[in-house]
PDB file of C-alpha atoms in Angstrom:
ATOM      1  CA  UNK A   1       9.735  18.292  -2.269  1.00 43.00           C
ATOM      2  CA  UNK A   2       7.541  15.953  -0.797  1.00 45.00           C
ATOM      3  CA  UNK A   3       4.928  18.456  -0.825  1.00 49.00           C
ATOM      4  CA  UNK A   4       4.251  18.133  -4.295  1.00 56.00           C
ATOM      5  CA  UNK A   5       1.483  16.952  -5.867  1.00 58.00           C
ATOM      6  CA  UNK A   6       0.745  16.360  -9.525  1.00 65.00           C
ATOM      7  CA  UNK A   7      -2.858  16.923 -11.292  1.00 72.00           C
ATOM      8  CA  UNK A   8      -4.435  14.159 -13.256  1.00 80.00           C
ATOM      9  CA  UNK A   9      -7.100  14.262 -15.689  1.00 81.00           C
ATOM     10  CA  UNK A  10     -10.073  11.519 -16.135  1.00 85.00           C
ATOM     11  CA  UNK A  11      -8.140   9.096 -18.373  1.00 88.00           C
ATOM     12  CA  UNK A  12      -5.044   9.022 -16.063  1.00 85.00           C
ATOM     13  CA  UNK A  13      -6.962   8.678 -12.980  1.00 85.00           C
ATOM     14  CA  UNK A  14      -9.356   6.266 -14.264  1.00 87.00           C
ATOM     15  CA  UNK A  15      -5.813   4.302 -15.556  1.00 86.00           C
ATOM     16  CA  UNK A  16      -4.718   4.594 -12.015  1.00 86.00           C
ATOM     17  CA  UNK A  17      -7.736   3.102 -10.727  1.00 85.00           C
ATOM     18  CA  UNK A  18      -7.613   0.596 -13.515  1.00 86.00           C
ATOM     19  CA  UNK A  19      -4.250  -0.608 -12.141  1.00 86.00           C
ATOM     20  CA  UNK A  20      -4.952  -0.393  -8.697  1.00 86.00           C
ATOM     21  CA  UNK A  21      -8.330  -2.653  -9.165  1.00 85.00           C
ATOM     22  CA  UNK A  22      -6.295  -5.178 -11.166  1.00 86.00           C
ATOM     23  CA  UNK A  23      -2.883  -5.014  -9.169  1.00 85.00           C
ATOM     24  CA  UNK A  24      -4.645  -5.564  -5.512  1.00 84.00           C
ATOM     25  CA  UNK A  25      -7.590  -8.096  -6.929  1.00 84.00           C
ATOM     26  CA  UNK A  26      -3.790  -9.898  -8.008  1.00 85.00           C
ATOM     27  CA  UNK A  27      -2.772  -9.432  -4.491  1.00 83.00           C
ATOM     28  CA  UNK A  28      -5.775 -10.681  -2.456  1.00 82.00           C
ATOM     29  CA  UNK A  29      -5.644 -13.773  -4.579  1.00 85.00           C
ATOM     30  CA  UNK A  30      -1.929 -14.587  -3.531  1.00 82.00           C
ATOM     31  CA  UNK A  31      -2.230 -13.891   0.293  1.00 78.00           C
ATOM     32  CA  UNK A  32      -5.685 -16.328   0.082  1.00 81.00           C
ATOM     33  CA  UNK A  33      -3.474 -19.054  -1.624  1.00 81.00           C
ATOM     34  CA  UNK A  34      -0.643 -18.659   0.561  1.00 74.00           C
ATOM     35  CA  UNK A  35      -2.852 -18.499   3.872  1.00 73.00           C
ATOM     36  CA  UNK A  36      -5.768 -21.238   3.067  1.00 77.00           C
ATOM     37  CA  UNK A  37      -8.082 -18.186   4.245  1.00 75.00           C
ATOM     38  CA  UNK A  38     -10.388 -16.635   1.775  1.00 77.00           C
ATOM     39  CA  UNK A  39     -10.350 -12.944   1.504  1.00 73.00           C
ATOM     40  CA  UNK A  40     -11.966  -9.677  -0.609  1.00 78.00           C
ATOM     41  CA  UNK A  41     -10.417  -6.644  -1.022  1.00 80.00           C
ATOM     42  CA  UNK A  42     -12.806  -3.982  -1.744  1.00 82.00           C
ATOM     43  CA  UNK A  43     -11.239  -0.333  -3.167  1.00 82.00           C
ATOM     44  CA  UNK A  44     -13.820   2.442  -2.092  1.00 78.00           C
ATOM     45  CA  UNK A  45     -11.576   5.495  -2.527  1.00 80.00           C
ATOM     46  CA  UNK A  46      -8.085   6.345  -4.719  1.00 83.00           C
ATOM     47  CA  UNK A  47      -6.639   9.626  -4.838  1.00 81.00           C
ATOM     48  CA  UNK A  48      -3.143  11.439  -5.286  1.00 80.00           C
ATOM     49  CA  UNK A  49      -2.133  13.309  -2.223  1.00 75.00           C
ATOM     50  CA  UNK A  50       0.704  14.863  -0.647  1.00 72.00           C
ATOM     51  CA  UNK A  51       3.014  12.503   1.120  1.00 65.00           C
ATOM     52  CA  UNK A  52       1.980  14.727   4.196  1.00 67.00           C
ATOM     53  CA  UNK A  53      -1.453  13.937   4.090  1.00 73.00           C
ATOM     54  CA  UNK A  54      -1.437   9.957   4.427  1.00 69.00           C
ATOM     55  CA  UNK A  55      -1.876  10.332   8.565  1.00 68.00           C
ATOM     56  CA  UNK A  56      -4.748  12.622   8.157  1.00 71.00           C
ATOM     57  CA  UNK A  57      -5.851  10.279   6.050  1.00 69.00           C
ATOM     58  CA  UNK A  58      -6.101   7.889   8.981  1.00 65.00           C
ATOM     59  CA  UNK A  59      -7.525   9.752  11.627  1.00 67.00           C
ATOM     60  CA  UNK A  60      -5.317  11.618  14.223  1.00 73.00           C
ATOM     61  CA  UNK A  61      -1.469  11.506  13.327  1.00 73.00           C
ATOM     62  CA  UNK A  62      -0.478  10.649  16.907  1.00 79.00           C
ATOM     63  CA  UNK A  63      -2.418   7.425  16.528  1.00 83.00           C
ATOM     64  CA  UNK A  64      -0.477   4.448  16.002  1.00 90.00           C
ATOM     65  CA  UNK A  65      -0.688   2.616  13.117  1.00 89.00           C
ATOM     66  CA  UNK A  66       1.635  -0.921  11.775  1.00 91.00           C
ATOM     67  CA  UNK A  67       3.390   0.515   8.447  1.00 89.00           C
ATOM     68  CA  UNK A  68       4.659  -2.546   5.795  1.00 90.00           C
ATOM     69  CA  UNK A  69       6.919  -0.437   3.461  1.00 88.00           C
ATOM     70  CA  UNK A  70       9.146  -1.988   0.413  1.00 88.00           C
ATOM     71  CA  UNK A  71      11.044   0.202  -2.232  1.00 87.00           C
ATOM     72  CA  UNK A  72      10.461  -0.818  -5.771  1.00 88.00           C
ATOM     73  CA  UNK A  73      13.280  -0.655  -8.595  1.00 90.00           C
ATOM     74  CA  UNK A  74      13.389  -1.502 -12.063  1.00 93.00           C
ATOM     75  CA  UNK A  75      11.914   0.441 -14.633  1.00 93.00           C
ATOM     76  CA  UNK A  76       9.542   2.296 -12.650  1.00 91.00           C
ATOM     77  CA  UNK A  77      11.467   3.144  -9.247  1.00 88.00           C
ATOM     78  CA  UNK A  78       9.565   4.171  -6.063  1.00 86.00           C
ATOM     79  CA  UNK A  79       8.230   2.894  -2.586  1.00 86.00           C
ATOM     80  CA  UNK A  80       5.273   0.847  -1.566  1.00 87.00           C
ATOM     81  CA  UNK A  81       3.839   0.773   1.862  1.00 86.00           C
ATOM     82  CA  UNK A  82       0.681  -0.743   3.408  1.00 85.00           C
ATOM     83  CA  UNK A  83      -0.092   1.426   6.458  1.00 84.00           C
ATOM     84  CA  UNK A  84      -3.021  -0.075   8.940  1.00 85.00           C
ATOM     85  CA  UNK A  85      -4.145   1.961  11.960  1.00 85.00           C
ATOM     86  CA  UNK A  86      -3.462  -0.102  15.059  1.00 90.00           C
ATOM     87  CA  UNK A  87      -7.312  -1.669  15.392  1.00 87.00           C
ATOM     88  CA  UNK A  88      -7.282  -2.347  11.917  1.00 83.00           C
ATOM     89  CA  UNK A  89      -3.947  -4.595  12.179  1.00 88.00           C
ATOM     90  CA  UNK A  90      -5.066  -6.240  15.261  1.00 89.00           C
ATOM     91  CA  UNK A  91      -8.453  -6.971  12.864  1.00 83.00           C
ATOM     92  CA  UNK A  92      -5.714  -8.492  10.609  1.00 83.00           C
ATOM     93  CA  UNK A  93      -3.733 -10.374  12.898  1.00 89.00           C
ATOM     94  CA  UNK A  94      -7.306 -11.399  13.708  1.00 86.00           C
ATOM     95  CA  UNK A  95      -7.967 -12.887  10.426  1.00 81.00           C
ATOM     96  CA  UNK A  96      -4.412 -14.488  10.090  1.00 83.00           C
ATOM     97  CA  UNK A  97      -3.783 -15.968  13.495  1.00 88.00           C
ATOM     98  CA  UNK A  98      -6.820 -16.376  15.772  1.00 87.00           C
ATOM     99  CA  UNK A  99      -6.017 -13.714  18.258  1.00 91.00           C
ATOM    100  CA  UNK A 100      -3.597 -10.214  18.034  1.00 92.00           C
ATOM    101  CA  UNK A 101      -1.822  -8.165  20.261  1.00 94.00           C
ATOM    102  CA  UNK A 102      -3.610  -5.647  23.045  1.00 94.00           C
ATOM    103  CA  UNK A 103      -1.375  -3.363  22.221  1.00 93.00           C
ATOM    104  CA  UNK A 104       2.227  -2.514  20.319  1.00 92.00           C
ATOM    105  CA  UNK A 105       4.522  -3.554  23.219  1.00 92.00           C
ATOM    106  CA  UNK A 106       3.127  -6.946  23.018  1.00 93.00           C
ATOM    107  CA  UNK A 107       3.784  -7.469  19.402  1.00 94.00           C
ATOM    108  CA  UNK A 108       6.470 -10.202  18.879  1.00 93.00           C
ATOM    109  CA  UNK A 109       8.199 -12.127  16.368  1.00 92.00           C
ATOM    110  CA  UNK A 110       5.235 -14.105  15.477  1.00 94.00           C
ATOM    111  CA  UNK A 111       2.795 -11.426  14.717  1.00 93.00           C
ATOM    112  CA  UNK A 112       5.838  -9.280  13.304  1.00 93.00           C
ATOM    113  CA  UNK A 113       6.704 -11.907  10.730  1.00 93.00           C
ATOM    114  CA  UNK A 114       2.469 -12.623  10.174  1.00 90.00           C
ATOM    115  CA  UNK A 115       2.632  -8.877   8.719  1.00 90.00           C
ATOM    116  CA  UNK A 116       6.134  -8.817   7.205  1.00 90.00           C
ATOM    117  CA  UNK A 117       4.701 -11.643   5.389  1.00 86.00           C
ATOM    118  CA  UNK A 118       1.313  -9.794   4.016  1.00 85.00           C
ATOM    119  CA  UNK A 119       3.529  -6.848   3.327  1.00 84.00           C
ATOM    120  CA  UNK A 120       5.203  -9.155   1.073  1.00 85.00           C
ATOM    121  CA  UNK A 121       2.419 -10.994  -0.562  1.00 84.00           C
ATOM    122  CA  UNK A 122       0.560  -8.031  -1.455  1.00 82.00           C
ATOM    123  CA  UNK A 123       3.067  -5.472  -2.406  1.00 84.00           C
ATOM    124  CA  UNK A 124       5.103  -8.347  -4.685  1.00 85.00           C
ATOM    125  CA  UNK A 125       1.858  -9.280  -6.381  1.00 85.00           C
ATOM    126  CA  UNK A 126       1.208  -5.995  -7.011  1.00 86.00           C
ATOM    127  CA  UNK A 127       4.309  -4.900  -8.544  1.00 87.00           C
ATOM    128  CA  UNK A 128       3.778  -8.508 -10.721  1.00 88.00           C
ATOM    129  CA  UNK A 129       0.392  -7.469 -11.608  1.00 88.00           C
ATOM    130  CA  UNK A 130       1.719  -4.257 -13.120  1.00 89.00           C
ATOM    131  CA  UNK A 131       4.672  -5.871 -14.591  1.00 91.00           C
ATOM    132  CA  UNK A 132       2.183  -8.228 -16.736  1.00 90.00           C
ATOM    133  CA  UNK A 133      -0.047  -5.360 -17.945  1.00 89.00           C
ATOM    134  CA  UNK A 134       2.628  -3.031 -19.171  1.00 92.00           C
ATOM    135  CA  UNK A 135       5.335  -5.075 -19.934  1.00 93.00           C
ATOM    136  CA  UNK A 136       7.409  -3.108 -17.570  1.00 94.00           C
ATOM    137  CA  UNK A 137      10.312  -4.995 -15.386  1.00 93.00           C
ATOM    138  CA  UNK A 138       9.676  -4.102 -11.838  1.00 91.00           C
ATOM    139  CA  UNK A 139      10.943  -5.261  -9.525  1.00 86.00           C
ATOM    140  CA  UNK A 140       9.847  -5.682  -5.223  1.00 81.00           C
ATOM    141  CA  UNK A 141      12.489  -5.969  -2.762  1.00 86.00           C
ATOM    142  CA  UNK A 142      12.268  -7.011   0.660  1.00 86.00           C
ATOM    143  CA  UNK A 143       9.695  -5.526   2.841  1.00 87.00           C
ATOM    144  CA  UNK A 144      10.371  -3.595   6.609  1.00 89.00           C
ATOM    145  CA  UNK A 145       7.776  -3.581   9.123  1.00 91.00           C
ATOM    146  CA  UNK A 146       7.007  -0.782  11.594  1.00 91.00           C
ATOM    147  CA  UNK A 147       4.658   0.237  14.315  1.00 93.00           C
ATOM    148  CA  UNK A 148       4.599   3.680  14.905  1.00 91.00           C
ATOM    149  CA  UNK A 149       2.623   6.614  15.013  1.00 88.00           C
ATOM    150  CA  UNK A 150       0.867   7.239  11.387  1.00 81.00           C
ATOM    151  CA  UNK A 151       3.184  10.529  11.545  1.00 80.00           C
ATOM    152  CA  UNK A 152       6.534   9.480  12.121  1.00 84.00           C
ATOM    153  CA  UNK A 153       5.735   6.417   9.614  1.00 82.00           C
ATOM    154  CA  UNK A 154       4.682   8.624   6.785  1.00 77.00           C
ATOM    155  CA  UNK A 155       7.585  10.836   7.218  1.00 77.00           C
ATOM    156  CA  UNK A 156      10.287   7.997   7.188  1.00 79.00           C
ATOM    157  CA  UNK A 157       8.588   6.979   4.089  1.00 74.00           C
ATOM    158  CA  UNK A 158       9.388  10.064   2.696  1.00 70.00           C
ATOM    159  CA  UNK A 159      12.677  10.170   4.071  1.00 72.00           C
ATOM    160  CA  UNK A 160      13.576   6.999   2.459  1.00 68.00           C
ATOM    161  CA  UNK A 161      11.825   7.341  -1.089  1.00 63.00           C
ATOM    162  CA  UNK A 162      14.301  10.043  -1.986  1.00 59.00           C
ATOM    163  CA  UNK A 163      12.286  11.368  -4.545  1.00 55.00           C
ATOM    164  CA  UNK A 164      11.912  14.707  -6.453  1.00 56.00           C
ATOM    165  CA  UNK A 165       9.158  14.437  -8.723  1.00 69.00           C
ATOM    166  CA  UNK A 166       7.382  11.460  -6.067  1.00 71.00           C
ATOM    167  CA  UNK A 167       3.782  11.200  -7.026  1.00 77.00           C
ATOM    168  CA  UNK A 168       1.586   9.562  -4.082  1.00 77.00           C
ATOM    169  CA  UNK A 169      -1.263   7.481  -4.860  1.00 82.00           C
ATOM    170  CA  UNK A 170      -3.272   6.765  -1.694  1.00 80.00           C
ATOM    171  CA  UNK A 171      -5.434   3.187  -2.301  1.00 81.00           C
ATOM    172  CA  UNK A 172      -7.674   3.306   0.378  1.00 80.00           C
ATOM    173  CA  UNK A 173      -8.710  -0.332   1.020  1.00 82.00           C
ATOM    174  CA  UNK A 174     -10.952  -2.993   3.037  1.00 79.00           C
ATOM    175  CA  UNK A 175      -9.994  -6.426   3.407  1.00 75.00           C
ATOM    176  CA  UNK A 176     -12.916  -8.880   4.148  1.00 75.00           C
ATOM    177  CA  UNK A 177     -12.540 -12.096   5.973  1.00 69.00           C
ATOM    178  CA  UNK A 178     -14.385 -15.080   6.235  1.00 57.00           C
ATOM    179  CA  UNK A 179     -17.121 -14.856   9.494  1.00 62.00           C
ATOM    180  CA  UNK A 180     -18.101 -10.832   8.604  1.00 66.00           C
ATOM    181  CA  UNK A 181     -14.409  -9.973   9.471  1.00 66.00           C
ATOM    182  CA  UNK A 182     -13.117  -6.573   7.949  1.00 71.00           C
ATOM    183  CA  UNK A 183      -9.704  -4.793   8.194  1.00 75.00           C
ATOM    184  CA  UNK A 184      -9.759  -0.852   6.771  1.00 78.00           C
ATOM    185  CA  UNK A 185      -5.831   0.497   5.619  1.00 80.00           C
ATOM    186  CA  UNK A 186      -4.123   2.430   2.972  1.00 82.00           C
ATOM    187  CA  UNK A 187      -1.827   1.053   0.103  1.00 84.00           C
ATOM    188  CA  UNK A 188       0.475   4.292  -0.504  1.00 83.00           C
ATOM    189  CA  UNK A 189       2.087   3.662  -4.057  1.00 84.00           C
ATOM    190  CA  UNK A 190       5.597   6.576  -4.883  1.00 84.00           C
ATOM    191  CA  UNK A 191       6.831   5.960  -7.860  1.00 86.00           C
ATOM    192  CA  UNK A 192       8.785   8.657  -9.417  1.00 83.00           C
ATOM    193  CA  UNK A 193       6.803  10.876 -12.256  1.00 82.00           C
ATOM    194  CA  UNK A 194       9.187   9.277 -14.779  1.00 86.00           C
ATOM    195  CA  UNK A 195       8.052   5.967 -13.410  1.00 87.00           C
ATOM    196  CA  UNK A 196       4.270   6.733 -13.224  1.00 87.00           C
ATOM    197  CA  UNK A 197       4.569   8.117 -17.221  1.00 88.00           C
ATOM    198  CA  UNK A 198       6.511   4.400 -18.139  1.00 91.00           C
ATOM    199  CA  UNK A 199       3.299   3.194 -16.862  1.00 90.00           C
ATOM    200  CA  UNK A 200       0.846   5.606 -18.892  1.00 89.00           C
ATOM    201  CA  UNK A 201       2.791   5.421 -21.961  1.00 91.00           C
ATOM    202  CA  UNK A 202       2.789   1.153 -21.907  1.00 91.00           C
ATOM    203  CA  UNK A 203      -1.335   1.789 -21.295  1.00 88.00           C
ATOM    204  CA  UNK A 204      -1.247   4.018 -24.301  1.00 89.00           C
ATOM    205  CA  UNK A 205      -1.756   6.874 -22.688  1.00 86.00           C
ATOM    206  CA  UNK A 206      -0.127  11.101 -22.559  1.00 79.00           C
ATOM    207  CA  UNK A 207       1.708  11.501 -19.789  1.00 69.00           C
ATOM    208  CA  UNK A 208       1.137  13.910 -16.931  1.00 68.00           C
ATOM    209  CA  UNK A 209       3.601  16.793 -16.933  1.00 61.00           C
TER     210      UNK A 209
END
């Protein structure tokens, strides 16, 4: 089940792209408001992939990454998650408070809550940025925060998405601070086929089957 993967052809995937440009440029802008910093989110790479494949993604699977996940309901139903290999979210923390962690087990509930928060921010704006260019009610909920290895993160994700026709849409992405300072992660959108086709069909455009 969560091995499945879906084909797209040029006018989907450039649609996907489309919404992933417009729905993270949406979220960059929030998380600059809310934080006073100034940021850029650059989007070198989307792709659909098997749920299985995010960690590989990321380098070795036993790594550990920090995983912001939040499930998404409404009319298009699925699961969000911004995953960040560990040296990318102490980049972040970084950016956010002047200094991070040295390593997981010193991660407490100030630089927990820094990336709950993000998680939030970015996911919720998102989801908004979608809801505004289709019409579409959806709908964030609050956000959980893990640190992990990339494995054991992806496969909770899949765990708790519950999906049988999940479509994964891997957003590679690079945040840019102010001072030169860069964070690399992954924005993994799962929304449900049915969901993903709500999406095509508001864009005017067929479905995938």
């Amino acid at each position: 089940m969560a091995g499945q993967t879906y084909e797209f052809d040029l006018m989907q995937m450039s649609a996907i792209r489309e919404m992933a440009n417009i729905g993270l440029g949406h979220a960059t802008t929030a998380l600059a408001n809310v934080t006073g910093k100034s940021f850029n989110m650059d989007i070198p790479n989307v792709e659909t992939v098997c749920l299985e494949e995010v960690p590989m993604m990321m380098g070795d699977p036993s790594d550990v990454c920090v995983g912001i996940s939040m499930p998404i309901e409404g009319d298009v139903e699925g699961y969000t998650a911004f995953l960040f290999p560990w040296t990318s979210a102490q980049e972040l923390w970084g950016m956010l408070l002047g200094y991070s962690p040295e390593s997981p087990e010193d991660v407490d509930d100030l630089p927990a809550s820094a990336m709950l928060e993000v998680g939030n921010i970015l996911s919720a704006s998102f989801m908004n940025a979608l809801s505004d260019m289709t019409g579409l009610k959806i709908h964030a909920t609050p956000p959980m925060v893990s640190i992990d290895l990339a494995y054991t993160i992806a496969a909770s994700i899949v765990a708790e998405a519950e999906l049988s026709d999940a479509v994964a849409l891997a957003i590679e992405t690079r945040l840019f601070g102010m001072e030169n300072q860069q964070t690399t992660g992954y924005f993994l959108c799962v929304p449900t086929l049915e969901g993903l086709n709500k999406l095509f069909a508001a864009l005017g455009i067929q479905g995938a089957a």
